[in-house]
Tab-separated table of N, CA and C in Angstrom:
chain	number	residue	atom	x	y	z
A	1	MET	N	96.497	59.799	96.162
A	1	MET	CA	95.366	59.002	96.394
A	1	MET	C	95.697	57.534	96.133
A	2	GLU	N	96.383	57.325	94.896
A	2	GLU	CA	96.746	56.006	94.622
A	2	GLU	C	97.673	55.369	95.711
A	3	SER	N	98.517	56.144	96.204
A	3	SER	CA	99.426	55.674	97.291
A	3	SER	C	98.730	55.243	98.508
A	4	SER	N	97.722	56.031	98.929
A	4	SER	CA	96.954	55.566	100.139
A	4	SER	C	96.082	54.417	99.850
A	5	ILE	N	95.639	54.142	98.743
A	5	ILE	CA	94.924	52.939	98.365
A	5	ILE	C	95.805	51.755	98.442
A	6	GLY	N	96.988	51.988	97.897
A	6	GLY	CA	98.005	50.836	97.934
A	6	GLY	C	98.418	50.552	99.325
A	7	TYR	N	98.541	51.559	100.110
A	7	TYR	CA	98.943	51.366	101.538
A	7	TYR	C	97.895	50.618	102.259
A	8	VAL	N	96.562	50.947	102.084
A	8	VAL	CA	95.572	50.217	102.772
A	8	VAL	C	95.394	48.834	102.287
A	9	THR	N	95.633	48.623	100.966
A	9	THR	CA	95.539	47.258	100.441
A	9	THR	C	96.628	46.417	101.031
A	10	PHE	N	97.793	47.009	101.145
A	10	PHE	CA	98.955	46.284	101.714
A	10	PHE	C	98.675	45.889	103.168
A	11	ILE	N	98.260	46.861	103.974
A	11	ILE	CA	97.858	46.564	105.364
A	11	ILE	C	96.867	45.507	105.508
A	12	ALA	N	95.807	45.586	104.699
A	12	ALA	CA	94.752	44.653	104.694
A	12	ALA	C	95.226	43.199	104.399
A	13	SER	N	96.144	43.160	103.303
A	13	SER	CA	96.636	41.844	102.949
A	13	SER	C	97.550	41.286	104.096
A	14	LEU	N	98.331	42.144	104.651
A	14	LEU	CA	99.212	41.735	105.694
A	14	LEU	C	98.389	41.252	106.838
A	15	HIS	N	97.380	41.939	107.255
A	15	HIS	CA	96.506	41.524	108.353
A	15	HIS	C	95.826	40.177	108.037
A	16	LEU	N	95.418	40.035	106.856
A	16	LEU	CA	94.769	38.743	106.464
A	16	LEU	C	95.759	37.581	106.542
A	17	CYS	N	96.946	37.880	105.995
A	17	CYS	CA	97.998	36.803	106.034
A	17	CYS	C	98.352	36.382	107.459
A	18	LEU	N	98.551	37.364	108.325
A	18	LEU	CA	98.985	37.114	109.676
A	18	LEU	C	97.926	36.502	110.500
A	19	SER	N	96.646	36.903	110.220
A	19	SER	CA	95.558	36.374	111.084
A	19	SER	C	95.056	35.039	110.510
A	20	SER	N	95.578	34.478	109.433
A	20	SER	CA	95.081	33.244	108.924
A	20	SER	C	96.044	32.092	109.175
A	21	PHE	N	96.976	32.207	110.169
A	21	PHE	CA	97.814	31.161	110.529
A	21	PHE	C	96.988	29.949	110.989
A	22	PRO	N	97.333	28.701	110.699
A	22	PRO	CA	96.506	27.587	111.011
A	22	PRO	C	96.225	27.260	112.481
A	23	THR	N	97.112	27.769	113.370
A	23	THR	CA	96.979	27.361	114.756
A	23	THR	C	96.734	28.544	115.726
A	24	PRO	N	96.092	28.379	116.780
A	24	PRO	CA	95.841	29.448	117.673
A	24	PRO	C	97.186	30.048	118.226
A	25	PHE	N	98.149	29.083	118.370
A	25	PHE	CA	99.453	29.559	118.888
A	25	PHE	C	100.136	30.495	117.859
A	26	ALA	N	100.032	30.211	116.658
A	26	ALA	CA	100.688	31.051	115.638
A	26	ALA	C	99.904	32.467	115.614
A	27	ASN	N	98.552	32.430	115.791
A	27	ASN	CA	97.909	33.676	115.873
A	27	ASN	C	98.416	34.505	117.083
A	28	ALA	N	98.557	33.856	118.092
A	28	ALA	CA	99.003	34.440	119.364
A	28	ALA	C	100.358	35.067	119.148
A	29	ARG	N	101.235	34.454	118.400
A	29	ARG	CA	102.670	34.879	118.090
A	29	ARG	C	102.585	36.122	117.145
A	30	ALA	N	101.641	36.078	116.192
A	30	ALA	CA	101.578	37.179	115.192
A	30	ALA	C	100.780	38.372	115.693
A	31	SER	N	100.079	38.130	116.732
A	31	SER	CA	99.192	39.264	117.236
A	31	SER	C	99.898	40.536	117.653
A	32	PRO	N	101.235	40.508	118.041
A	32	PRO	CA	101.822	41.810	118.314
A	32	PRO	C	101.838	42.776	117.211
A	33	LEU	N	101.921	42.282	116.032
A	33	LEU	CA	101.814	43.214	114.827
A	33	LEU	C	100.505	43.693	114.654
A	34	ILE	N	99.449	42.882	114.776
A	34	ILE	CA	98.044	43.238	114.609
A	34	ILE	C	97.558	44.176	115.762
A	35	LYS	N	97.980	43.875	116.873
A	35	LYS	CA	97.364	44.591	118.100
A	35	LYS	C	98.297	45.714	118.496
A	36	ASN	N	99.475	45.838	117.928
A	36	ASN	CA	100.353	46.864	118.361
A	36	ASN	C	99.764	48.243	118.000
A	37	ILE	N	99.693	49.080	118.951
A	37	ILE	CA	98.976	50.411	118.744
A	37	ILE	C	99.787	51.244	117.707
A	38	PRO	N	101.111	51.368	117.691
A	38	PRO	CA	101.783	52.188	116.712
A	38	PRO	C	101.560	51.656	115.296
A	39	THR	N	101.436	50.346	115.106
A	39	THR	CA	101.150	49.802	113.787
A	39	THR	C	99.803	50.154	113.368
A	40	ARG	N	98.814	50.096	114.234
A	40	ARG	CA	97.427	50.385	113.866
A	40	ARG	C	97.222	51.906	113.602
A	41	SER	N	98.069	52.688	114.185
A	41	SER	CA	97.942	54.142	113.970
A	41	SER	C	99.070	54.679	113.117
A	42	ALA	N	99.851	53.860	112.484
A	42	ALA	CA	100.925	54.374	111.602
A	42	ALA	C	100.393	55.196	110.555
A	43	SER	N	100.926	56.438	110.544
A	43	SER	CA	100.335	57.451	109.505
A	43	SER	C	101.065	57.417	108.239
A	44	ASN	N	102.197	56.760	108.202
A	44	ASN	CA	102.971	56.683	106.952
A	44	ASN	C	103.834	55.418	106.978
A	45	LEU	N	104.413	55.163	105.800
A	45	LEU	CA	105.281	53.970	105.668
A	45	LEU	C	106.468	53.947	106.567
A	46	LYS	N	106.986	55.123	106.866
A	46	LYS	CA	108.150	55.205	107.766
A	46	LYS	C	107.850	54.740	109.210
A	47	ASP	N	106.758	55.216	109.639
A	47	ASP	CA	106.272	54.705	111.031
A	47	ASP	C	106.033	53.214	111.002
A	48	LEU	N	105.336	52.745	109.927
A	48	LEU	CA	104.973	51.299	109.858
A	48	LEU	C	106.300	50.509	109.766
A	49	ASP	N	107.201	50.970	108.867
A	49	ASP	CA	108.480	50.225	108.796
A	49	ASP	C	109.226	50.110	110.071
A	50	THR	N	109.300	51.219	110.788
A	50	THR	CA	109.945	51.286	112.123
A	50	THR	C	109.396	50.304	113.130
A	51	THR	N	107.974	50.263	113.176
A	51	THR	CA	107.300	49.451	114.028
A	51	THR	C	107.574	47.972	113.743
A	52	ILE	N	107.509	47.617	112.448
A	52	ILE	CA	107.773	46.164	112.135
A	52	ILE	C	109.220	45.810	112.323
A	53	ILE	N	110.125	46.698	112.162
A	53	ILE	CA	111.547	46.429	112.432
A	53	ILE	C	111.767	46.201	113.897
A	54	LYS	N	111.008	47.001	114.717
A	54	LYS	CA	111.116	46.818	116.225
A	54	LYS	C	110.649	45.384	116.559
A	55	LEU	N	109.530	44.966	115.947
A	55	LEU	CA	109.037	43.603	116.227
A	55	LEU	C	110.139	42.494	115.821
A	56	ALA	N	110.748	42.746	114.565
A	56	ALA	CA	111.775	41.825	114.231
A	56	ALA	C	112.909	41.829	115.107
A	57	LEU	N	113.276	43.081	115.623
A	57	LEU	CA	114.390	43.208	116.587
A	57	LEU	C	114.036	42.433	117.878
A	58	THR	N	112.881	42.533	118.316
A	58	THR	CA	112.492	41.812	119.533
A	58	THR	C	112.617	40.301	119.470
A	59	ASN	N	112.149	39.824	118.292
A	59	ASN	CA	112.233	38.379	117.962
A	59	ASN	C	113.660	37.889	117.795
A	60	ALA	N	114.464	38.689	117.150
A	60	ALA	CA	115.916	38.369	116.947
A	60	ALA	C	116.579	38.363	118.336
A	61	GLN	N	116.301	39.289	119.224
A	61	GLN	CA	116.918	39.305	120.503
A	61	GLN	C	116.561	37.991	121.302
A	62	GLN	N	115.279	37.577	121.195
A	62	GLN	CA	114.933	36.319	121.861
A	62	GLN	C	115.616	35.157	121.335
A	63	SER	N	115.758	35.082	119.922
A	63	SER	CA	116.494	33.967	119.355
A	63	SER	C	118.011	33.956	119.733
A	64	LYS	N	118.518	35.211	119.643
A	64	LYS	CA	119.988	35.290	120.047
A	64	LYS	C	120.138	34.866	121.528
A	65	ALA	N	119.285	35.257	122.406
A	65	ALA	CA	119.375	34.803	123.805
A	65	ALA	C	119.318	33.386	123.971
A	66	PHE	N	118.434	32.622	123.196
A	66	PHE	CA	118.353	31.173	123.256
A	66	PHE	C	119.677	30.578	122.873
A	67	PHE	N	120.216	30.980	121.678
A	67	PHE	CA	121.463	30.324	121.230
A	67	PHE	C	122.680	30.658	122.109
A	68	VAL	N	122.788	31.907	122.578
A	68	VAL	CA	123.894	32.330	123.449
A	68	VAL	C	123.791	31.498	124.779
A	69	ASN	N	122.536	31.350	125.276
A	69	ASN	CA	122.341	30.560	126.495
A	69	ASN	C	122.738	29.069	126.249
A	70	LYS	N	122.392	28.541	125.126
A	70	LYS	CA	122.837	27.150	124.764
A	70	LYS	C	124.397	27.094	124.782
A	71	LEU	N	125.020	28.041	124.208
A	71	LEU	CA	126.517	28.020	124.289
A	71	LEU	C	127.035	28.101	125.611
A	72	ASN	N	126.485	29.045	126.481
A	72	ASN	CA	127.040	29.187	127.744
A	72	ASN	C	126.714	28.105	128.687
A	73	THR	N	125.578	27.417	128.587
A	73	THR	CA	125.216	26.329	129.459
A	73	THR	C	125.922	24.957	129.137
A	74	THR	N	126.110	24.803	127.867
A	74	THR	CA	126.728	23.568	127.421
A	74	THR	C	128.122	23.685	126.961
A	75	GLY	N	128.588	24.840	126.596
A	75	GLY	CA	129.964	25.037	126.173
A	75	GLY	C	130.313	24.099	125.098
A	76	ASN	N	131.538	23.559	125.148
A	76	ASN	CA	132.081	22.666	124.164
A	76	ASN	C	131.489	21.251	124.361
A	77	ASN	N	130.675	21.019	125.318
A	77	ASN	CA	130.099	19.662	125.537
A	77	ASN	C	129.086	19.252	124.485
A	78	ILE	N	128.689	20.241	123.696
A	78	ILE	CA	127.773	19.928	122.550
A	78	ILE	C	128.583	19.208	121.512
A	79	VAL	N	128.378	17.933	121.442
A	79	VAL	CA	129.190	17.155	120.527
A	79	VAL	C	128.588	17.349	119.147
A	80	LYS	N	127.298	17.164	119.102
A	80	LYS	CA	126.556	17.361	117.860
A	80	LYS	C	126.034	18.712	117.797
A	81	GLY	N	126.434	19.467	116.807
A	81	GLY	CA	125.833	20.735	116.585
A	81	GLY	C	126.437	21.895	117.249
A	82	PHE	N	127.622	21.840	117.856
A	82	PHE	CA	128.265	22.955	118.470
A	82	PHE	C	128.472	24.117	117.469
A	83	GLY	N	128.990	23.696	116.280
A	83	GLY	CA	129.243	24.723	115.257
A	83	GLY	C	127.940	25.379	114.768
A	84	ALA	N	126.876	24.614	114.659
A	84	ALA	CA	125.632	25.147	114.239
A	84	ALA	C	125.055	26.169	115.254
A	85	VAL	N	125.141	25.804	116.547
A	85	VAL	CA	124.631	26.672	117.566
A	85	VAL	C	125.500	27.911	117.630
A	86	LYS	N	126.794	27.843	117.485
A	86	LYS	CA	127.682	28.911	117.460
A	86	LYS	C	127.353	29.902	116.207
A	87	GLN	N	127.127	29.240	115.088
A	87	GLN	CA	126.744	30.037	113.823
A	87	GLN	C	125.497	30.804	114.092
A	88	CYS	N	124.499	30.111	114.717
A	88	CYS	CA	123.220	30.789	114.965
A	88	CYS	C	123.321	31.957	115.946
A	89	ALA	N	124.210	31.768	117.025
A	89	ALA	CA	124.438	32.839	117.962
A	89	ALA	C	125.070	34.041	117.261
A	90	ASN	N	125.950	33.771	116.338
A	90	ASN	CA	126.644	34.872	115.650
A	90	ASN	C	125.599	35.401	114.598
A	91	SER	N	124.850	34.603	113.921
A	91	SER	CA	123.869	35.081	112.940
A	91	SER	C	122.877	36.044	113.677
A	92	TYR	N	122.372	35.601	114.791
A	92	TYR	CA	121.280	36.476	115.377
A	92	TYR	C	121.896	37.615	116.130
A	93	ASP	N	123.183	37.536	116.447
A	93	ASP	CA	123.832	38.731	116.936
A	93	ASP	C	123.942	39.837	115.803
A	94	PHE	N	124.254	39.343	114.549
A	94	PHE	CA	124.263	40.315	113.529
A	94	PHE	C	122.915	40.799	113.164
A	95	ALA	N	121.889	39.933	113.304
A	95	ALA	CA	120.545	40.324	113.006
A	95	ALA	C	120.052	41.386	113.964
A	96	VAL	N	120.420	41.221	115.257
A	96	VAL	CA	120.037	42.342	116.221
A	96	VAL	C	120.703	43.586	115.873
A	97	ASP	N	122.001	43.569	115.562
A	97	ASP	CA	122.677	44.841	115.193
A	97	ASP	C	122.108	45.379	113.922
A	98	GLY	N	121.785	44.499	112.923
A	98	GLY	CA	121.204	44.950	111.677
A	98	GLY	C	119.823	45.599	111.846
A	99	PHE	N	119.051	44.992	112.693
A	99	PHE	CA	117.706	45.686	112.883
A	99	PHE	C	117.823	46.945	113.592
A	100	ALA	N	118.774	47.033	114.589
A	100	ALA	CA	118.929	48.298	115.367
A	100	ALA	C	119.477	49.396	114.351
A	101	PHE	N	120.400	49.031	113.467
A	101	PHE	CA	120.879	50.031	112.497
A	101	PHE	C	119.720	50.386	111.596
A	102	SER	N	118.912	49.432	111.132
A	102	SER	CA	117.797	49.701	110.237
A	102	SER	C	116.890	50.772	110.833
A	103	MET	N	116.608	50.623	112.091
A	103	MET	CA	115.652	51.530	112.749
A	103	MET	C	116.192	52.972	112.691
A	104	ARG	N	117.546	53.056	112.880
A	104	ARG	CA	118.154	54.445	112.839
A	104	ARG	C	118.170	54.886	111.376
A	105	GLY	N	118.477	53.942	110.423
A	105	GLY	CA	118.532	54.274	108.996
A	105	GLY	C	117.190	54.818	108.469
A	106	ILE	N	116.156	54.101	108.966
A	106	ILE	CA	114.768	54.582	108.393
A	106	ILE	C	114.562	56.029	108.899
A	107	LYS	N	114.933	56.262	110.159
A	107	LYS	CA	114.762	57.586	110.719
A	107	LYS	C	115.567	58.655	109.867
A	108	ASP	N	116.792	58.212	109.467
A	108	ASP	CA	117.642	59.190	108.745
A	108	ASP	C	117.618	59.118	107.230
A	109	ASN	N	116.585	58.393	106.693
A	109	ASN	CA	116.389	58.220	105.294
A	109	ASN	C	117.664	57.594	104.621
A	110	ASP	N	118.273	56.604	105.323
A	110	ASP	CA	119.456	55.934	104.777
A	110	ASP	C	119.019	54.786	103.858
A	111	LYS	N	119.357	54.946	102.589
A	111	LYS	CA	118.869	53.920	101.543
A	111	LYS	C	119.608	52.631	101.732
A	112	SER	N	120.699	52.543	102.548
A	112	SER	CA	121.407	51.308	102.703
A	112	SER	C	120.673	50.273	103.621
A	113	VAL	N	119.535	50.746	104.216
A	113	VAL	CA	118.746	49.911	105.077
A	113	VAL	C	118.348	48.572	104.288
A	114	SER	N	117.968	48.700	103.012
A	114	SER	CA	117.566	47.504	102.282
A	114	SER	C	118.781	46.534	102.120
A	115	GLN	N	119.966	47.076	101.941
A	115	GLN	CA	121.159	46.206	101.973
A	115	GLN	C	121.299	45.521	103.242
A	116	ILE	N	121.207	46.263	104.400
A	116	ILE	CA	121.350	45.675	105.735
A	116	ILE	C	120.362	44.579	105.914
A	117	LEU	N	119.063	44.835	105.593
A	117	LEU	CA	117.981	43.859	105.730
A	117	LEU	C	118.314	42.602	104.875
A	118	THR	N	118.870	42.731	103.733
A	118	THR	CA	119.242	41.614	102.922
A	118	THR	C	120.274	40.841	103.629
A	119	GLN	N	121.405	41.502	104.155
A	119	GLN	CA	122.404	40.854	104.894
A	119	GLN	C	121.880	40.080	106.140
A	120	VAL	N	120.861	40.701	106.748
A	120	VAL	CA	120.264	40.006	107.915
A	120	VAL	C	119.625	38.738	107.518
A	121	GLN	N	118.934	38.775	106.307
A	121	GLN	CA	118.295	37.605	105.818
A	121	GLN	C	119.336	36.500	105.513
A	122	ASP	N	120.440	36.893	104.914
A	122	ASP	CA	121.511	35.916	104.633
A	122	ASP	C	122.018	35.262	105.864
A	123	GLU	N	122.226	36.079	106.934
A	123	GLU	CA	122.675	35.491	108.199
A	123	GLU	C	121.661	34.496	108.790
A	124	ILE	N	120.415	34.842	108.739
A	124	ILE	CA	119.386	33.955	109.308
A	124	ILE	C	119.326	32.630	108.458
A	125	VAL	N	119.493	32.774	107.189
A	125	VAL	CA	119.470	31.574	106.343
A	125	VAL	C	120.765	30.710	106.662
A	126	ARG	N	121.837	31.290	106.910
A	126	ARG	CA	123.024	30.597	107.434
A	126	ARG	C	122.788	29.758	108.554
A	127	CYS	N	122.132	30.349	109.582
A	127	CYS	CA	121.751	29.677	110.785
A	127	CYS	C	120.853	28.473	110.427
A	128	GLU	N	119.840	28.693	109.663
A	128	GLU	CA	118.937	27.634	109.312
A	128	GLU	C	119.656	26.439	108.627
A	129	LYS	N	120.501	26.826	107.687
A	129	LYS	CA	121.281	25.769	106.988
A	129	LYS	C	122.211	25.000	107.981
A	130	ALA	N	122.843	25.766	108.839
A	130	ALA	CA	123.683	25.077	109.815
A	130	ALA	C	122.929	24.080	110.726
A	131	LEU	N	121.724	24.518	111.126
A	131	LEU	CA	120.888	23.668	111.980
A	131	LEU	C	120.514	22.464	111.175
A	132	THR	N	120.076	22.639	109.912
A	132	THR	CA	119.600	21.594	109.104
A	132	THR	C	120.654	20.596	108.837
A	133	SER	N	121.925	21.048	108.524
A	133	SER	CA	122.976	20.209	108.164
A	133	SER	C	123.383	19.299	109.407
A	134	THR	N	123.121	19.730	110.555
A	134	THR	CA	123.467	18.874	111.735
A	134	THR	C	122.273	18.234	112.364
A	135	GLU	N	121.096	18.423	111.693
A	135	GLU	CA	119.877	17.814	112.072
A	135	GLU	C	119.452	18.126	113.503
A	136	ILE	N	119.673	19.389	113.918
A	136	ILE	CA	119.311	19.904	115.188
A	136	ILE	C	117.807	20.352	115.089
A	137	GLU	N	116.999	19.910	115.981
A	137	GLU	CA	115.551	20.400	116.062
A	137	GLU	C	115.443	21.347	117.197
A	138	LEU	N	114.792	22.463	116.903
A	138	LEU	CA	114.690	23.468	117.901
A	138	LEU	C	113.281	23.243	118.598
A	139	PRO	N	113.227	23.738	119.852
A	139	PRO	CA	111.943	23.739	120.487
A	139	PRO	C	110.947	24.677	119.633
A	140	TYR	N	109.651	24.281	119.648
A	140	TYR	CA	108.675	24.930	118.856
A	140	TYR	C	108.619	26.435	119.008
A	141	LEU	N	108.709	26.835	120.158
A	141	LEU	CA	108.640	28.284	120.512
A	141	LEU	C	109.880	29.007	119.901
A	142	VAL	N	111.062	28.457	119.951
A	142	VAL	CA	112.227	29.046	119.239
A	142	VAL	C	112.076	29.064	117.780
A	143	SER	N	111.646	27.970	117.228
A	143	SER	CA	111.366	27.803	115.775
A	143	SER	C	110.344	28.842	115.303
A	144	SER	N	109.318	29.022	116.032
A	144	SER	CA	108.319	30.016	115.799
A	144	SER	C	108.833	31.367	115.824
A	145	THR	N	109.682	31.744	116.772
A	145	THR	CA	110.304	33.043	116.972
A	145	THR	C	111.179	33.342	115.738
A	146	ASN	N	112.020	32.273	115.376
A	146	ASN	CA	112.834	32.426	114.153
A	146	ASN	C	112.015	32.713	112.949
A	147	PHE	N	110.891	31.999	112.793
A	147	PHE	CA	110.072	32.234	111.644
A	147	PHE	C	109.544	33.619	111.607
A	148	LEU	N	109.014	34.016	112.764
A	148	LEU	CA	108.494	35.421	112.792
A	148	LEU	C	109.547	36.482	112.573
A	149	THR	N	110.781	36.233	113.042
A	149	THR	CA	111.852	37.230	112.797
A	149	THR	C	111.968	37.373	111.278
A	150	MET	N	112.051	36.275	110.575
A	150	MET	CA	112.194	36.260	109.096
A	150	MET	C	111.018	36.868	108.378
A	151	LEU	N	109.813	36.638	108.857
A	151	LEU	CA	108.556	37.168	108.369
A	151	LEU	C	108.640	38.718	108.443
A	152	TYR	N	108.910	39.178	109.667
A	152	TYR	CA	108.914	40.645	109.896
A	152	TYR	C	110.041	41.289	109.109
A	153	ARG	N	111.196	40.560	108.941
A	153	ARG	CA	112.261	41.074	108.125
A	153	ARG	C	111.723	41.259	106.612
A	154	ASP	N	111.030	40.212	106.165
A	154	ASP	CA	110.567	40.238	104.758
A	154	ASP	C	109.577	41.396	104.608
A	155	VAL	N	108.681	41.557	105.518
A	155	VAL	CA	107.677	42.716	105.499
A	155	VAL	C	108.465	44.054	105.569
A	156	ALA	N	109.385	44.139	106.436
A	156	ALA	CA	110.105	45.380	106.558
A	156	ALA	C	110.911	45.767	105.302
A	157	PHE	N	111.449	44.641	104.656
A	157	PHE	CA	112.196	44.853	103.403
A	157	PHE	C	111.221	45.363	102.316
A	158	LEU	N	110.052	44.814	102.176
A	158	LEU	CA	109.085	45.366	101.218
A	158	LEU	C	108.724	46.755	101.422
A	159	ILE	N	108.402	47.067	102.737
A	159	ILE	CA	108.047	48.454	103.099
A	159	ILE	C	109.250	49.404	102.702
A	160	THR	N	110.451	48.957	103.153
A	160	THR	CA	111.630	49.838	102.962
A	160	THR	C	111.803	50.024	101.400
A	161	SER	N	111.601	48.997	100.624
A	161	SER	CA	111.723	49.204	99.116
A	161	SER	C	110.718	50.165	98.621
A	162	GLN	N	109.494	50.172	99.144
A	162	GLN	CA	108.536	51.186	98.710
A	162	GLN	C	108.881	52.550	99.216
A	163	LEU	N	109.397	52.592	100.459
A	163	LEU	CA	109.717	53.879	101.112
A	163	LEU	C	110.758	54.579	100.307
A	164	PHE	N	111.804	53.801	99.861
A	164	PHE	CA	112.976	54.477	99.225
A	164	PHE	C	112.917	54.236	97.732
A	165	HIS	N	111.764	53.677	97.187
A	165	HIS	CA	111.643	53.347	95.808
A	165	HIS	C	112.818	52.619	95.180
A	166	ILE	N	113.151	51.544	95.779
A	166	ILE	CA	114.370	50.781	95.304
A	166	ILE	C	113.880	49.765	94.375
């Protein structure tokens, strides 16, 4: 009983957090988690964790595509920030692989999922630091997608920790 109360409290808090973004655009970006049918009908933490990791994976794929596209369209002509863009392409490539592994790991009860999610966080932070150090500003949509990737990663990490009692 205590577990189900905690689960309901967690979902309610998450819903409140995601629905209280200050702008309508942010609400629209967060709405996949709130409106996603598997999330709303998740019967256990494993289903919820998998659904949130899928959302993180989707956002990471979008970010990776942006950075890879920047590398392919401008190549070495990026004087300012080539290294940062390359770092971000590599970081989000790792994130995509990490989220895909995590989805399989949750299904197989692999406790290393928490470690993988921590490594994904480290890679995303490397990207952010590289962008900051070269003073590259991202388009708002990309910046928002990167933020949501990290938010979903954080939520997935918390759920995974509860799931495996780490």
